[in-house]
Amino acid sequence: MSLEFMLQEMLQQIYCRGGSEFVVEAYLIAWRSAIANFESPLPCPLCFMKGQIQRLNFLDDDSGVGSVRCARCRQYFLFINAK
């Protein structure tokens, strides 16, 4: 799975919903923390904007398109899954 493309999509979700640079920077800190510590969840961008860190669960890769779903808000996110 391409975490780089997944991160780009998560940041795009924040920007599309009016997230500020402050929110983006805070999200990047949470993302990097999760990458460094496998016990920490990769954060859902929608829940993050509401002040919560909720786990993104990985779903199947379908022909180069990766997908994740938030464990809390149940939102699906699609991203390029270049290998």
PDB file of C-alpha atoms in Angstrom:
ATOM      1  CA  MET A   1       0.000   0.000   0.000  1.00  0.00           C
ATOM      2  CA  SER A   2       1.195   3.483  -0.819  1.00  0.00           C
ATOM      3  CA  LEU A   3       1.083   5.530   2.359  1.00  0.00           C
ATOM      4  CA  GLU A   4       2.277   8.560   0.399  1.00  0.00           C
ATOM      5  CA  PHE A   5      -0.811   8.576  -1.845  1.00  0.00           C
ATOM      6  CA  MET A   6      -3.035   7.803   1.122  1.00  0.00           C
ATOM      7  CA  LEU A   7      -1.625  10.791   3.027  1.00  0.00           C
ATOM      8  CA  GLN A   8      -2.179  13.050   0.004  1.00  0.00           C
ATOM      9  CA  GLU A   9      -5.838  12.001  -0.090  1.00  0.00           C
ATOM     10  CA  MET A  10      -6.292  12.550   3.659  1.00  0.00           C
ATOM     11  CA  LEU A  11      -4.804  16.063   3.387  1.00  0.00           C
ATOM     12  CA  GLN A  12      -7.040  16.784   0.393  1.00  0.00           C
ATOM     13  CA  GLN A  13     -10.056  15.797   2.505  1.00  0.00           C
ATOM     14  CA  ILE A  14      -9.021  18.327   5.151  1.00  0.00           C
ATOM     15  CA  TYR A  15      -8.449  21.102   2.609  1.00  0.00           C
ATOM     16  CA  CYS A  16     -11.767  20.410   0.828  1.00  0.00           C
ATOM     17  CA  ARG A  17     -13.613  20.805   4.108  1.00  0.00           C
ATOM     18  CA  GLY A  18     -12.016  24.150   4.897  1.00  0.00           C
ATOM     19  CA  GLY A  19      -9.231  22.957   7.178  1.00  0.00           C
ATOM     20  CA  SER A  20      -6.605  25.558   7.989  1.00  0.00           C
ATOM     21  CA  GLU A  21      -2.840  25.162   7.741  1.00  0.00           C
ATOM     22  CA  PHE A  22      -2.831  24.757  11.525  1.00  0.00           C
ATOM     23  CA  VAL A  23      -5.155  21.737  11.237  1.00  0.00           C
ATOM     24  CA  VAL A  24      -3.038  20.279   8.421  1.00  0.00           C
ATOM     25  CA  GLU A  25       0.151  20.653  10.467  1.00  0.00           C
ATOM     26  CA  ALA A  26      -1.496  19.035  13.502  1.00  0.00           C
ATOM     27  CA  TYR A  27      -2.762  16.190  11.304  1.00  0.00           C
ATOM     28  CA  LEU A  28       0.737  15.639   9.898  1.00  0.00           C
ATOM     29  CA  ILE A  29       2.103  15.364  13.436  1.00  0.00           C
ATOM     30  CA  ALA A  30      -0.550  12.762  14.305  1.00  0.00           C
ATOM     31  CA  TRP A  31       0.122  10.892  11.031  1.00  0.00           C
ATOM     32  CA  ARG A  32       3.892  10.781  11.594  1.00  0.00           C
ATOM     33  CA  SER A  33       3.358   9.625  15.163  1.00  0.00           C
ATOM     34  CA  ALA A  34       1.159   6.783  13.938  1.00  0.00           C
ATOM     35  CA  ILE A  35       3.746   5.757  11.332  1.00  0.00           C
ATOM     36  CA  ALA A  36       6.481   5.722  13.979  1.00  0.00           C
ATOM     37  CA  ASN A  37       4.353   3.797  16.494  1.00  0.00           C
ATOM     38  CA  PHE A  38       2.390   0.897  15.028  1.00  0.00           C
ATOM     39  CA  GLU A  39       0.048   0.859  18.025  1.00  0.00           C
ATOM     40  CA  SER A  40      -1.195   4.375  17.205  1.00  0.00           C
ATOM     41  CA  PRO A  41      -3.991   4.603  14.637  1.00  0.00           C
ATOM     42  CA  LEU A  42      -3.642   6.336  11.289  1.00  0.00           C
ATOM     43  CA  PRO A  43      -6.110   9.167  11.929  1.00  0.00           C
ATOM     44  CA  CYS A  44      -9.345   9.757  10.050  1.00  0.00           C
ATOM     45  CA  PRO A  45      -9.200  13.326   8.674  1.00  0.00           C
ATOM     46  CA  LEU A  46     -12.906  13.995   9.267  1.00  0.00           C
ATOM     47  CA  CYS A  47     -12.836  12.894  12.891  1.00  0.00           C
ATOM     48  CA  PHE A  48      -9.537  14.715  13.369  1.00  0.00           C
ATOM     49  CA  MET A  49     -11.180  17.966  12.307  1.00  0.00           C
ATOM     50  CA  LYS A  50     -13.716  17.347  15.104  1.00  0.00           C
ATOM     51  CA  GLY A  51     -10.935  16.920  17.666  1.00  0.00           C
ATOM     52  CA  GLN A  52     -10.855  13.118  17.732  1.00  0.00           C
ATOM     53  CA  ILE A  53      -8.279  10.587  16.605  1.00  0.00           C
ATOM     54  CA  GLN A  54     -10.056   7.572  15.147  1.00  0.00           C
ATOM     55  CA  ARG A  55      -8.521   4.591  13.377  1.00  0.00           C
ATOM     56  CA  LEU A  56      -8.559   4.150   9.621  1.00  0.00           C
ATOM     57  CA  ASN A  57      -9.016   0.464   8.763  1.00  0.00           C
ATOM     58  CA  PHE A  58      -7.506  -0.843   5.560  1.00  0.00           C
ATOM     59  CA  LEU A  59      -9.805  -2.558   3.080  1.00  0.00           C
ATOM     60  CA  ASP A  60      -9.019  -4.497  -0.062  1.00  0.00           C
ATOM     61  CA  ASP A  61      -7.005  -3.092  -2.936  1.00  0.00           C
ATOM     62  CA  ASP A  62      -9.070  -3.098  -6.107  1.00  0.00           C
ATOM     63  CA  SER A  63      -6.951  -2.816  -9.265  1.00  0.00           C
ATOM     64  CA  GLY A  64      -4.554  -0.228  -7.887  1.00  0.00           C
ATOM     65  CA  VAL A  65      -7.131   1.703  -5.874  1.00  0.00           C
ATOM     66  CA  GLY A  66      -6.634   1.461  -2.133  1.00  0.00           C
ATOM     67  CA  SER A  67      -9.404   2.108   0.335  1.00  0.00           C
ATOM     68  CA  VAL A  68      -9.723   2.733   4.044  1.00  0.00           C
ATOM     69  CA  ARG A  69     -12.719   3.272   6.300  1.00  0.00           C
ATOM     70  CA  CYS A  70     -12.922   5.099   9.592  1.00  0.00           C
ATOM     71  CA  ALA A  71     -13.805   2.879  12.535  1.00  0.00           C
ATOM     72  CA  ARG A  72     -15.900   5.689  14.071  1.00  0.00           C
ATOM     73  CA  CYS A  73     -17.625   7.755  11.366  1.00  0.00           C
ATOM     74  CA  ARG A  74     -17.574   4.886   8.803  1.00  0.00           C
ATOM     75  CA  GLN A  75     -16.468   7.230   5.973  1.00  0.00           C
ATOM     76  CA  TYR A  76     -14.670   5.531   3.069  1.00  0.00           C
ATOM     77  CA  PHE A  77     -11.598   7.072   1.458  1.00  0.00           C
ATOM     78  CA  LEU A  78     -10.099   5.975  -1.851  1.00  0.00           C
ATOM     79  CA  PHE A  79      -6.556   6.622  -3.044  1.00  0.00           C
ATOM     80  CA  ILE A  80      -4.095   5.451  -5.677  1.00  0.00           C
ATOM     81  CA  ASN A  81      -2.287   2.370  -4.469  1.00  0.00           C
ATOM     82  CA  ALA A  82       0.881   2.390  -6.575  1.00  0.00           C
ATOM     83  CA  LYS A  83       3.179  -0.440  -5.680  1.00  0.00           C
TER      84      LYS A  83
END
